Coordinates of C-alpha atoms in Angstrom, one line a residue:
Chain A
M1 CA -30.6 121.4 133.4
N2 CA -28.3 124.4 132.5
A3 CA -27.5 126.6 129.6
H4 CA -24.2 128.5 129.1
G5 CA -23.4 130.6 126.0
T6 CA -23.0 133.9 124.2
V7 CA -25.9 136.3 124.0
H8 CA -27.6 137.5 120.8
K9 CA -29.7 140.5 121.6
Y10 CA -32.8 142.0 120.0
G11 CA -35.4 144.7 120.8
D12 CA -39.1 144.8 121.4
D13 CA -41.9 143.2 119.4
V14 CA -39.7 140.8 117.5
D15 CA -42.4 139.1 115.3
T16 CA -42.5 135.5 113.9
D17 CA -42.4 136.9 110.4
V18 CA -38.8 138.1 111.0
I19 CA -37.9 135.0 113.0
I20 CA -38.8 132.9 110.0
P21 CA -40.2 134.7 107.0
A22 CA -43.3 133.2 105.3
R23 CA -41.4 132.6 102.1
Y24 CA -39.6 129.7 103.9
L25 CA -42.8 128.2 105.3
N26 CA -43.1 125.9 102.4
S27 CA -40.7 123.7 104.4
S28 CA -41.3 122.2 107.9
D29 CA -37.8 120.6 108.2
P30 CA -36.1 122.1 111.3
K31 CA -32.6 122.2 109.7
E32 CA -34.0 123.9 106.6
L33 CA -35.8 126.5 108.7
A34 CA -32.7 127.1 110.8
K35 CA -30.8 128.2 107.7
N36 CA -33.0 131.3 107.4
C37 CA -33.7 132.0 111.1
M38 CA -33.8 135.7 112.0
E39 CA -32.9 136.6 108.4
D40 CA -35.1 139.7 108.0
I41 CA -33.9 141.2 111.3
D42 CA -30.3 140.0 111.5
K43 CA -28.7 138.6 108.3
E44 CA -25.5 137.6 110.2
F45 CA -27.3 135.6 112.9
V46 CA -27.0 132.2 111.2
N47 CA -23.3 132.7 110.7
K48 CA -22.7 133.9 114.3
V49 CA -24.8 131.5 116.3
K50 CA -23.2 128.6 118.1
E51 CA -24.7 125.5 119.7
G52 CA -25.8 126.5 123.3
D53 CA -26.0 130.3 122.7
I54 CA -28.7 132.4 124.3
M55 CA -31.1 134.9 122.8
V56 CA -32.2 137.9 124.8
A57 CA -35.0 140.3 123.7
G58 CA -37.4 142.9 124.9
K59 CA -41.2 142.9 125.3
N60 CA -43.7 140.8 123.3
F61 CA -41.2 138.5 121.7
G62 CA -42.6 136.2 119.1
C63 CA -45.7 138.3 118.3
G64 CA -47.8 137.8 115.2
S65 CA -48.3 134.5 113.3
S66 CA -48.9 131.3 115.2
R67 CA -46.2 129.5 113.1
E68 CA -44.5 126.9 115.3
H69 CA -41.8 127.1 112.7
A70 CA -40.5 130.1 114.6
P71 CA -39.5 128.4 117.9
I72 CA -38.5 125.3 115.8
A73 CA -36.1 127.4 113.7
I74 CA -34.6 129.1 116.8
K75 CA -34.1 125.8 118.6
A76 CA -32.6 124.1 115.5
S77 CA -30.2 127.0 115.0
G78 CA -28.6 126.0 118.3
I79 CA -30.2 128.5 120.7
A80 CA -30.5 126.9 124.2
C81 CA -32.8 129.4 125.8
V82 CA -34.6 132.7 125.0
I83 CA -34.9 135.4 127.8
A84 CA -37.4 138.2 127.2
E85 CA -39.2 140.9 129.1
T86 CA -42.5 139.3 127.9
F87 CA -43.5 136.7 125.3
A88 CA -46.4 136.8 122.9
R89 CA -48.8 134.1 124.1
I90 CA -48.8 131.8 121.1
F91 CA -45.0 131.8 120.9
Y92 CA -44.9 131.1 124.7
R93 CA -47.2 128.1 124.3
N94 CA -45.4 126.8 121.2
S95 CA -42.0 127.0 122.9
I96 CA -43.1 125.0 125.9
N97 CA -44.9 122.5 123.6
I98 CA -41.8 121.8 121.5
G99 CA -39.3 122.0 124.4
L100 CA -37.5 125.3 123.7
P101 CA -36.6 126.8 127.1
I102 CA -37.9 130.3 127.6
I103 CA -37.7 132.7 130.6
E104 CA -39.5 135.9 131.3
C105 CA -37.2 138.3 133.2
P106 CA -37.5 142.0 132.5
D107 CA -34.3 143.1 134.4
A108 CA -32.2 140.5 132.6
A109 CA -33.8 141.3 129.3
R110 CA -33.0 145.0 129.7
E111 CA -29.5 144.8 131.2
I112 CA -27.8 141.9 129.5
N113 CA -25.8 143.0 126.4
A114 CA -25.1 141.3 123.1
G115 CA -22.0 139.2 123.3
D116 CA -22.2 138.7 127.1
D117 CA -21.3 135.3 128.5
V118 CA -24.4 134.1 130.3
E119 CA -25.3 131.0 132.4
I120 CA -28.9 129.8 133.2
D121 CA -30.1 127.3 135.7
F122 CA -33.5 126.2 134.6
D123 CA -34.6 124.5 137.8
S124 CA -34.1 127.7 139.9
G125 CA -34.7 130.2 137.1
K126 CA -31.5 131.9 138.0
I127 CA -29.6 133.8 135.3
Y128 CA -26.0 134.7 135.8
D129 CA -24.2 137.2 133.5
R130 CA -20.5 136.2 133.8
T131 CA -19.4 139.3 131.8
T132 CA -21.0 141.8 134.2
G133 CA -21.1 139.6 137.3
K134 CA -24.8 140.3 137.8
E135 CA -27.4 137.7 138.8
Y136 CA -31.1 137.8 138.0
Q137 CA -34.1 135.7 139.1
G138 CA -36.4 134.7 136.1
Q139 CA -40.0 133.9 136.6
S140 CA -40.7 130.3 137.4
F141 CA -43.4 128.2 135.6
P142 CA -46.5 127.0 137.3
P143 CA -46.2 123.2 138.2
F144 CA -48.5 122.1 135.3
I145 CA -46.2 123.7 132.7
Q146 CA -43.1 122.4 134.6
E147 CA -44.4 118.9 134.1
I148 CA -44.7 119.5 130.3
I149 CA -41.2 120.9 130.2
K150 CA -39.9 117.9 132.3
S151 CA -41.6 115.6 129.7
E152 CA -39.6 117.4 127.0
G153 CA -42.7 118.7 125.3
L154 CA -46.5 118.4 125.1
V155 CA -46.5 115.2 122.9
N156 CA -44.6 113.2 125.6
Y157 CA -46.7 114.7 128.4
I158 CA -49.9 113.7 126.6
N159 CA -48.6 110.2 125.7
N160 CA -47.8 109.6 129.4
K161 CA -51.0 111.2 130.9
K162 CA -53.8 110.8 128.4
L163 CA -53.2 108.1 125.8
Chain B
M1 CA -68.2 134.4 141.5
S2 CA -68.8 136.8 138.6
M3 CA -67.2 136.0 135.3
T4 CA -66.5 137.6 131.9
M5 CA -68.2 136.1 128.8
T6 CA -64.9 134.3 127.9
Q7 CA -64.6 132.9 131.4
K8 CA -68.1 131.5 131.3
I9 CA -67.5 129.7 128.0
L10 CA -64.2 128.3 129.3
A11 CA -65.8 127.1 132.6
A12 CA -68.6 125.3 130.7
H13 CA -66.1 123.5 128.5
A14 CA -63.9 122.5 131.4
G15 CA -66.9 121.1 133.3
L16 CA -66.6 123.7 136.0
E17 CA -69.2 125.9 137.7
S18 CA -66.9 128.8 137.4
C19 CA -63.3 129.8 136.8
Q20 CA -61.1 132.8 137.3
A21 CA -58.2 134.6 135.7
G22 CA -54.9 132.8 136.0
Q23 CA -56.5 129.4 136.6
L24 CA -55.1 126.5 134.4
I25 CA -57.9 124.4 132.9
E26 CA -58.4 121.6 130.4
A27 CA -61.3 122.4 128.1
K28 CA -63.3 120.2 125.6
L29 CA -63.1 121.5 122.0
D30 CA -65.9 122.0 119.5
L31 CA -63.5 122.4 116.6
V32 CA -59.8 122.1 115.8
L33 CA -58.6 124.0 112.7
G34 CA -55.4 123.9 110.6
N35 CA -54.2 125.2 107.3
D36 CA -51.7 124.1 104.6
V37 CA -48.8 125.7 106.5
T38 CA -49.5 124.5 110.0
S39 CA -51.3 121.2 109.5
P40 CA -48.3 119.3 108.0
V41 CA -46.3 120.1 111.2
A42 CA -49.2 118.8 113.3
I43 CA -49.6 115.7 111.1
H44 CA -45.9 114.8 111.5
A45 CA -46.2 115.4 115.2
L46 CA -48.9 112.6 115.3
D47 CA -46.2 110.1 114.4
N48 CA -44.9 110.5 118.0
F49 CA -48.3 109.8 119.6
K50 CA -49.3 106.5 121.0
K51 CA -52.8 107.0 119.6
K52 CA -53.1 108.6 116.2
E53 CA -56.8 108.6 115.4
V54 CA -58.6 112.0 115.4
F55 CA -61.1 112.4 118.3
D56 CA -64.0 113.3 116.0
K57 CA -63.8 113.5 112.2
D58 CA -66.6 116.1 112.1
K59 CA -64.8 118.4 114.5
V60 CA -61.5 118.9 112.6
A61 CA -61.4 121.5 109.8
L62 CA -58.4 121.5 107.4
V63 CA -58.3 124.4 104.9
M64 CA -55.8 124.8 102.1
D65 CA -55.6 128.6 101.9
H66 CA -52.1 130.0 102.4
F67 CA -50.0 129.0 99.4
T68 CA -52.9 127.8 97.2
P69 CA -53.4 127.2 94.4
N70 CA -50.0 125.7 95.1
K71 CA -47.3 128.3 94.5
D72 CA -44.4 125.9 94.2
I73 CA -43.4 122.2 94.5
K74 CA -42.8 122.4 98.3
S75 CA -46.2 123.9 99.0
A76 CA -47.8 121.3 96.7
E77 CA -46.2 118.6 98.8
H78 CA -47.6 120.2 102.0
C79 CA -51.1 120.2 100.6
K80 CA -50.6 116.6 99.4
C81 CA -49.7 115.6 102.9
V82 CA -52.8 117.2 104.4
R83 CA -55.0 115.8 101.6
E84 CA -53.8 112.2 102.2
F85 CA -54.3 112.6 106.0
S86 CA -57.8 113.9 105.4
N87 CA -58.6 110.9 103.1
D88 CA -57.1 108.4 105.5
N89 CA -59.0 109.8 108.5
D90 CA -62.2 110.5 106.5
I91 CA -62.1 114.2 107.7
T92 CA -65.5 115.8 106.9
N93 CA -64.4 119.4 106.7
F94 CA -61.4 119.2 104.3
Y95 CA -61.4 122.2 101.9
D96 CA -59.2 122.1 98.9
V97 CA -59.0 124.3 95.8
G98 CA -62.5 124.6 94.4
S99 CA -64.2 124.5 97.7
M100 CA -61.8 126.3 99.9
G101 CA -61.8 129.9 101.0
I102 CA -59.7 131.8 103.5
E103 CA -60.2 129.8 106.6
H104 CA -61.6 132.5 108.9
A105 CA -64.1 133.7 106.3
L106 CA -65.0 130.1 105.3
L107 CA -65.8 128.4 108.7
P108 CA -68.5 130.9 109.8
E109 CA -69.9 130.9 106.2
K110 CA -70.2 127.1 106.4
G111 CA -71.8 127.2 109.8
L112 CA -68.9 125.3 111.5
V113 CA -68.5 127.9 114.3
V114 CA -71.4 129.0 116.4
A115 CA -72.0 131.0 119.6
G116 CA -70.8 129.3 122.8
D117 CA -68.2 127.1 121.0
C118 CA -64.7 126.6 122.3
I119 CA -62.3 126.4 119.3
I120 CA -58.6 126.3 118.7
G121 CA -56.9 126.8 115.3
A122 CA -53.2 126.6 114.2
D123 CA -53.5 130.1 112.8
S124 CA -53.2 133.2 114.9
H125 CA -56.3 134.8 113.4
T126 CA -58.5 132.0 114.8
C127 CA -59.7 134.6 117.2
T128 CA -62.1 135.8 114.4
Y129 CA -65.0 133.6 115.7
G130 CA -65.4 135.8 118.7
A131 CA -67.6 137.7 116.3
V132 CA -70.3 135.1 116.6
G133 CA -69.9 134.8 120.4
A134 CA -67.5 131.8 120.5
F135 CA -64.3 131.5 122.4
S136 CA -61.7 130.9 119.8
T137 CA -57.9 131.3 119.9
G138 CA -54.8 130.7 117.8
V139 CA -52.3 128.0 118.8
G140 CA -49.4 126.2 117.2
S141 CA -49.2 122.9 115.4
T142 CA -48.4 120.8 118.5
D143 CA -51.5 122.1 120.3
M144 CA -53.4 121.4 117.1
A145 CA -52.1 117.8 117.0
V146 CA -53.0 117.2 120.7
G147 CA -56.5 118.8 120.0
M148 CA -57.1 116.5 117.0
V149 CA -56.3 113.4 119.1
T150 CA -57.7 114.2 122.5
G151 CA -60.4 116.8 121.7
E152 CA -59.0 118.9 124.5
A153 CA -56.6 121.8 125.1
W154 CA -55.1 123.4 128.2
F155 CA -55.7 127.1 128.8
K156 CA -54.7 129.7 131.3
V157 CA -58.0 131.5 132.0
P158 CA -57.5 135.1 130.8
S159 CA -58.5 138.3 132.5
A160 CA -60.1 140.9 130.2
L161 CA -60.3 144.4 128.8
K162 CA -63.7 145.8 128.1
F163 CA -64.4 148.1 125.2
V164 CA -67.7 149.9 125.4
L165 CA -68.6 151.1 121.9
K166 CA -71.0 154.0 121.9
N167 CA -73.2 155.6 119.2
K168 CA -73.4 155.1 115.4
P169 CA -70.2 155.0 113.5
A170 CA -69.4 158.1 111.4
K171 CA -69.5 157.8 107.6
W172 CA -67.0 155.3 106.1
I173 CA -66.0 154.0 109.5
S174 CA -65.8 150.2 109.4
G175 CA -64.9 147.5 111.9
K176 CA -61.3 147.8 110.6
D177 CA -61.1 151.5 111.6
I178 CA -62.4 150.6 115.1
I179 CA -60.0 147.8 115.7
L180 CA -57.0 149.7 114.3
T181 CA -58.0 152.6 116.6
I182 CA -58.1 150.2 119.6
I183 CA -54.7 148.8 118.7
G184 CA -53.3 152.3 118.3
M185 CA -54.7 153.1 121.8
I186 CA -53.3 150.1 123.7
G187 CA -50.3 149.0 121.6
V188 CA -49.4 145.6 120.1
D189 CA -49.0 144.0 123.5
G190 CA -51.7 146.0 125.2
A191 CA -53.9 143.0 125.8
L192 CA -51.2 140.4 126.1
Y193 CA -52.5 137.1 127.5
R194 CA -56.0 138.8 128.0
S195 CA -59.4 138.9 126.3
L196 CA -61.0 141.8 124.6
E197 CA -64.7 141.9 125.3
F198 CA -66.8 144.3 123.3
A199 CA -70.0 145.9 124.6
G200 CA -72.2 149.0 124.2
D201 CA -75.0 150.4 122.1
G202 CA -72.7 151.0 119.2
I203 CA -72.6 147.2 118.5
Q204 CA -76.1 147.3 116.9
Y205 CA -74.7 149.3 114.1
L206 CA -71.9 146.9 113.3
S207 CA -72.5 144.2 110.6
M208 CA -71.2 140.7 111.1
D209 CA -68.4 141.5 108.6
D210 CA -67.4 144.5 110.8
R211 CA -67.4 142.2 113.8
F212 CA -65.3 139.6 112.0
S213 CA -62.7 142.2 111.2
M214 CA -62.5 143.4 114.8
S215 CA -62.3 139.9 116.4
N216 CA -59.9 138.9 113.7
M217 CA -57.3 141.5 114.8
A218 CA -57.6 141.0 118.5
I219 CA -54.3 139.1 118.2
E220 CA -52.6 142.2 116.9
C221 CA -52.8 143.7 120.4
G222 CA -51.6 140.4 121.9
A223 CA -55.1 139.3 123.0
K224 CA -56.0 135.7 123.4
N225 CA -59.5 136.3 122.0
G226 CA -61.9 139.2 121.1
I227 CA -65.5 138.5 121.7
F228 CA -68.9 140.1 121.0
P229 CA -72.2 139.6 122.8
V230 CA -74.8 137.7 120.9
D231 CA -77.6 139.9 119.5
D232 CA -80.2 139.6 116.7
I233 CA -77.6 140.4 114.0
T234 CA -75.6 137.3 115.3
R235 CA -78.7 135.1 115.5
E236 CA -79.8 136.0 112.0
Y237 CA -76.3 135.2 110.7
L238 CA -76.1 131.9 112.5
K239 CA -79.6 130.8 111.3
A240 CA -78.7 131.7 107.7
H241 CA -75.4 129.8 107.8
G242 CA -76.0 126.5 109.5
E243 CA -78.1 124.0 111.4
R244 CA -76.0 123.6 114.6
E245 CA -77.7 124.8 117.8
W246 CA -75.8 127.5 119.6
K247 CA -75.5 128.6 123.2
E248 CA -75.5 132.2 124.3
Y249 CA -73.3 133.4 127.1
E250 CA -73.4 136.8 128.7
A251 CA -70.8 138.5 130.9
D252 CA -72.0 139.1 134.4
E253 CA -72.9 142.7 135.1
D254 CA -70.2 142.9 137.7
A255 CA -67.7 140.8 135.7
P256 CA -64.1 141.6 136.6
Y257 CA -62.3 143.7 133.9
D258 CA -58.7 144.9 134.2
E259 CA -59.6 148.1 132.3
V260 CA -62.8 149.6 130.8
Y261 CA -62.4 151.8 127.7
E262 CA -65.2 153.9 126.1
I263 CA -65.1 154.7 122.4
D264 CA -67.5 157.1 120.7
L265 CA -67.9 155.6 117.3
S266 CA -69.5 158.8 115.9
T267 CA -66.2 160.7 116.4
L268 CA -63.8 158.2 114.6
T269 CA -62.1 159.1 111.4
P270 CA -60.6 156.6 108.9
V271 CA -57.2 155.5 110.1
V272 CA -54.1 153.9 108.6
A273 CA -51.4 151.9 110.4
F274 CA -47.9 152.9 109.3
P275 CA -45.0 150.4 109.0
H276 CA -43.9 148.3 110.7
L277 CA -46.4 147.7 113.5
P278 CA -50.3 147.7 113.6
E279 CA -50.1 150.1 116.5
N280 CA -48.7 152.9 114.4
T281 CA -52.1 154.4 113.6
K282 CA -52.8 157.9 112.3
P283 CA -55.9 159.5 110.9
V284 CA -55.7 159.2 107.0
K285 CA -56.0 163.0 106.8
E286 CA -52.7 163.3 108.7
A287 CA -50.9 160.7 106.6
G288 CA -49.2 163.2 104.4
D289 CA -48.2 162.7 100.7
I290 CA -47.4 159.0 100.6
K291 CA -47.3 157.5 97.1
I292 CA -48.1 153.9 96.7
D293 CA -47.2 151.1 94.3
Q294 CA -49.8 148.4 95.2
V295 CA -53.2 148.0 96.8
V296 CA -54.5 144.7 98.3
I297 CA -58.1 144.3 99.1
G298 CA -58.9 141.0 100.7
S299 CA -57.6 138.6 103.5
C300 CA -59.3 137.0 106.5
T301 CA -59.7 140.5 107.9
N302 CA -61.4 142.2 104.9
G303 CA -62.2 139.8 102.2
H304 CA -65.9 139.6 103.0
I305 CA -68.8 140.6 100.7
S306 CA -69.4 144.0 102.4
D307 CA -65.7 144.7 101.9
M308 CA -66.0 143.9 98.2
Q309 CA -69.1 146.1 98.1
I310 CA -67.4 149.1 99.6
A311 CA -64.4 148.7 97.2
A312 CA -66.8 148.3 94.2
D313 CA -68.8 151.4 95.2
I314 CA -65.7 153.5 95.3
L315 CA -64.0 152.0 92.2
N316 CA -67.2 152.1 90.1
G317 CA -66.8 154.4 87.2
R318 CA -63.3 155.4 88.2
K319 CA -59.8 154.3 87.1
V320 CA -56.9 153.0 89.2
A321 CA -54.1 155.6 89.2
K322 CA -51.3 155.0 86.7
G323 CA -48.5 153.0 88.2
V324 CA -50.6 151.4 91.0
R325 CA -51.3 147.6 90.9
V326 CA -54.6 146.7 92.6
I327 CA -55.3 143.1 93.6
V328 CA -58.7 142.2 94.9
I329 CA -59.2 138.8 96.6
P330 CA -62.7 137.7 97.6
A331 CA -62.2 135.5 100.6
T332 CA -64.3 132.5 99.6
Q333 CA -65.9 130.9 96.5
Q334 CA -69.3 132.0 97.8
I335 CA -68.1 135.6 98.1
Y336 CA -66.5 135.3 94.6
L337 CA -69.8 134.2 93.2
E338 CA -71.7 137.0 94.8
C339 CA -69.1 139.5 93.4
I340 CA -70.0 138.1 89.9
E341 CA -73.7 138.2 90.5
K342 CA -73.6 141.8 91.9
G343 CA -71.4 143.0 89.1
Y344 CA -68.5 143.8 91.4
L345 CA -66.0 141.8 89.3
R346 CA -66.8 143.8 86.2
T347 CA -66.4 147.0 88.2
F348 CA -63.0 145.9 89.5
V349 CA -61.7 144.8 86.1
E350 CA -63.0 147.9 84.4
A351 CA -61.3 150.1 87.0
G352 CA -58.0 148.4 86.2
A353 CA -57.8 146.0 89.2
V354 CA -57.1 142.2 89.0
V355 CA -59.2 139.7 90.9
S356 CA -57.7 136.6 92.4
T357 CA -59.0 133.2 93.5
P358 CA -59.4 133.0 97.3
T359 CA -56.0 132.8 99.0
C360 CA -54.1 134.4 101.9
G361 CA -51.4 135.0 99.2
P362 CA -49.8 138.5 99.5
C363 CA -51.0 139.1 103.1
L364 CA -48.1 137.0 104.4
G365 CA -45.8 137.5 101.4
G366 CA -46.7 134.1 100.1
H367 CA -47.5 134.8 96.5
M368 CA -50.0 136.8 94.2
G369 CA -48.5 140.2 94.8
I370 CA -45.1 140.3 96.5
L371 CA -43.4 143.7 96.9
A372 CA -39.9 144.7 95.6
A373 CA -37.4 146.7 97.6
G374 CA -38.6 150.3 98.3
E375 CA -42.2 149.5 97.2
R376 CA -45.2 150.6 99.3
A377 CA -48.7 149.0 99.6
V378 CA -51.9 150.0 101.2
A379 CA -53.6 146.7 102.3
T380 CA -56.8 145.7 104.0
T381 CA -54.7 142.9 105.6
N382 CA -53.8 142.6 109.3
R383 CA -50.0 142.9 109.7
N384 CA -47.4 145.4 108.4
F385 CA -44.3 143.8 109.9
V386 CA -40.9 144.1 108.3
G387 CA -40.9 142.0 105.1
R388 CA -44.5 140.9 105.6
M389 CA -45.5 141.4 102.0
G390 CA -42.2 140.8 100.4
H391 CA -38.8 142.5 100.4
V392 CA -37.5 143.6 103.9
D393 CA -37.2 147.2 102.5
S394 CA -40.9 147.3 101.3
E395 CA -43.7 148.9 103.4
V396 CA -47.3 147.9 104.2
Y397 CA -49.9 150.4 105.4
L398 CA -53.0 148.8 106.9
A399 CA -56.4 150.3 106.3
S400 CA -60.1 149.7 105.6
P401 CA -61.4 148.7 102.2
A402 CA -62.8 152.2 101.7
V403 CA -59.3 153.8 102.3
A404 CA -57.6 151.1 100.2
A405 CA -60.0 151.7 97.3
A406 CA -59.7 155.5 97.5
S407 CA -55.9 155.2 97.6
A408 CA -56.0 153.0 94.5
I409 CA -57.7 155.9 92.6
T410 CA -55.4 158.7 93.8
G411 CA -52.2 156.7 93.9
K412 CA -51.4 157.9 97.4
I413 CA -52.8 157.2 100.9
S414 CA -56.3 158.8 100.7
E415 CA -59.8 158.5 102.1
P416 CA -63.2 158.5 100.3
A417 CA -63.6 162.2 101.3
D418 CA -60.6 163.0 99.1
L419 CA -62.7 161.8 96.1
G420 CA -65.7 163.9 97.2
L421 CA -67.5 160.9 98.6

């Protein structure tokens, strides 16, 4: 599985309130949520983002509220993968559970610039910045979590293993 | 192998003799919680499960608290979805308008969470129940759905930071000042993926309400949970609020901690967290001349009866400053009743404040006190992110009920000492 797209770049401590403000949580429809994704931090995001694009951010991405609406909105907006220095733990879980690919890679998170053309190989965790020519090795998931990702989310994993 | 208090609870619920940081485990759950924002997503997720029945109708709690009484048609539809699900599944602990309160104040009050429990909730402040000596943590809606059907959740066993609290807190220092001080010390990701474990002789001076505020905000430094040892104050609380038997776990004396911090509670001063992160703490006396438009006293962090009492003590016989809107929100119906019986409601209204039915409301910018562009609020809530209480150009300053009430009187960020108290 691969991703290849243009980078949208953000800083440290991007919280789930700016990813999807609470005033839109009266809906749980992914398409509705995607219309307001990142609105309070980047009004232009929804106009700029294209299917397959990549989001890159600093430390503690997705901190705050446990709203699963946040990774759902990012995924429905077309983002194929989020790279960050670190993720807040509930966002990390939620992304894996709903099948939004995420990678922790401090070097890539710091060095990749907005607008760069970036390729990601999920199996190896390799990140290649075509614009700068630099390659990075993202942190790989433990086998248990890889199984959830291969099942395309926790629901399928549970259906196959437990029910 | 020596373990932290958190690790012992997790090992027991995973059927293991012991566990260590980094280990992936599957643990049995004593309670699965959801609210009106997160439960509909979980209920829709159930459509994709082979089996849809809840694992135990007594061990699921659904609390309609965020946008209730319904603020608009969409939120009414969400509550309707959860109400129908609860009826269809005969959920014992469904709390709707009239019986509901803010979830993290309500569940301990109803005796639904006790020491030794392992609890997940689709709300980040589920970590609150560490105050009673339980392992509890926030998750998303899919984890909630899986928890409701299987009665289990997967966890990565956390390592821990230990906070040794020493001595009696100084005057006006509440649990809120202590936890804000801790978040200021270690930052909003200072405990990422880890537990906070509280210890020390200072704990004996902290009421259950202080402890609830502190465990509640563990998530604001990235922690998975924030847990207190069980003592006589806990036992008295648990006896008074329910019939369930509890189990007491203690961290081993040589338990592994990533870091140990000591905090002398007698030296703390009231603090305020400046926009837009809870780590931006300053002593109130160094805040400068910051005029405010609104004060909110309530939330899962500080809507307890002792919070109401502190606010009433300060507002009693005084008037809210001209141009400041003060919104008081008792967290549960029981707390609301106690406010009536103790005369706090009269005090609030006579001072010029309004009193709302229990709701999360303005804390997350839902309803009941949204800020316009350029407005500032002092709030006893838990987050001051960009746009959290309304417009992206509004500001939230986090503080204790004492600081919030004093600020309501002066119209700028103040502490009780500024009123001669």
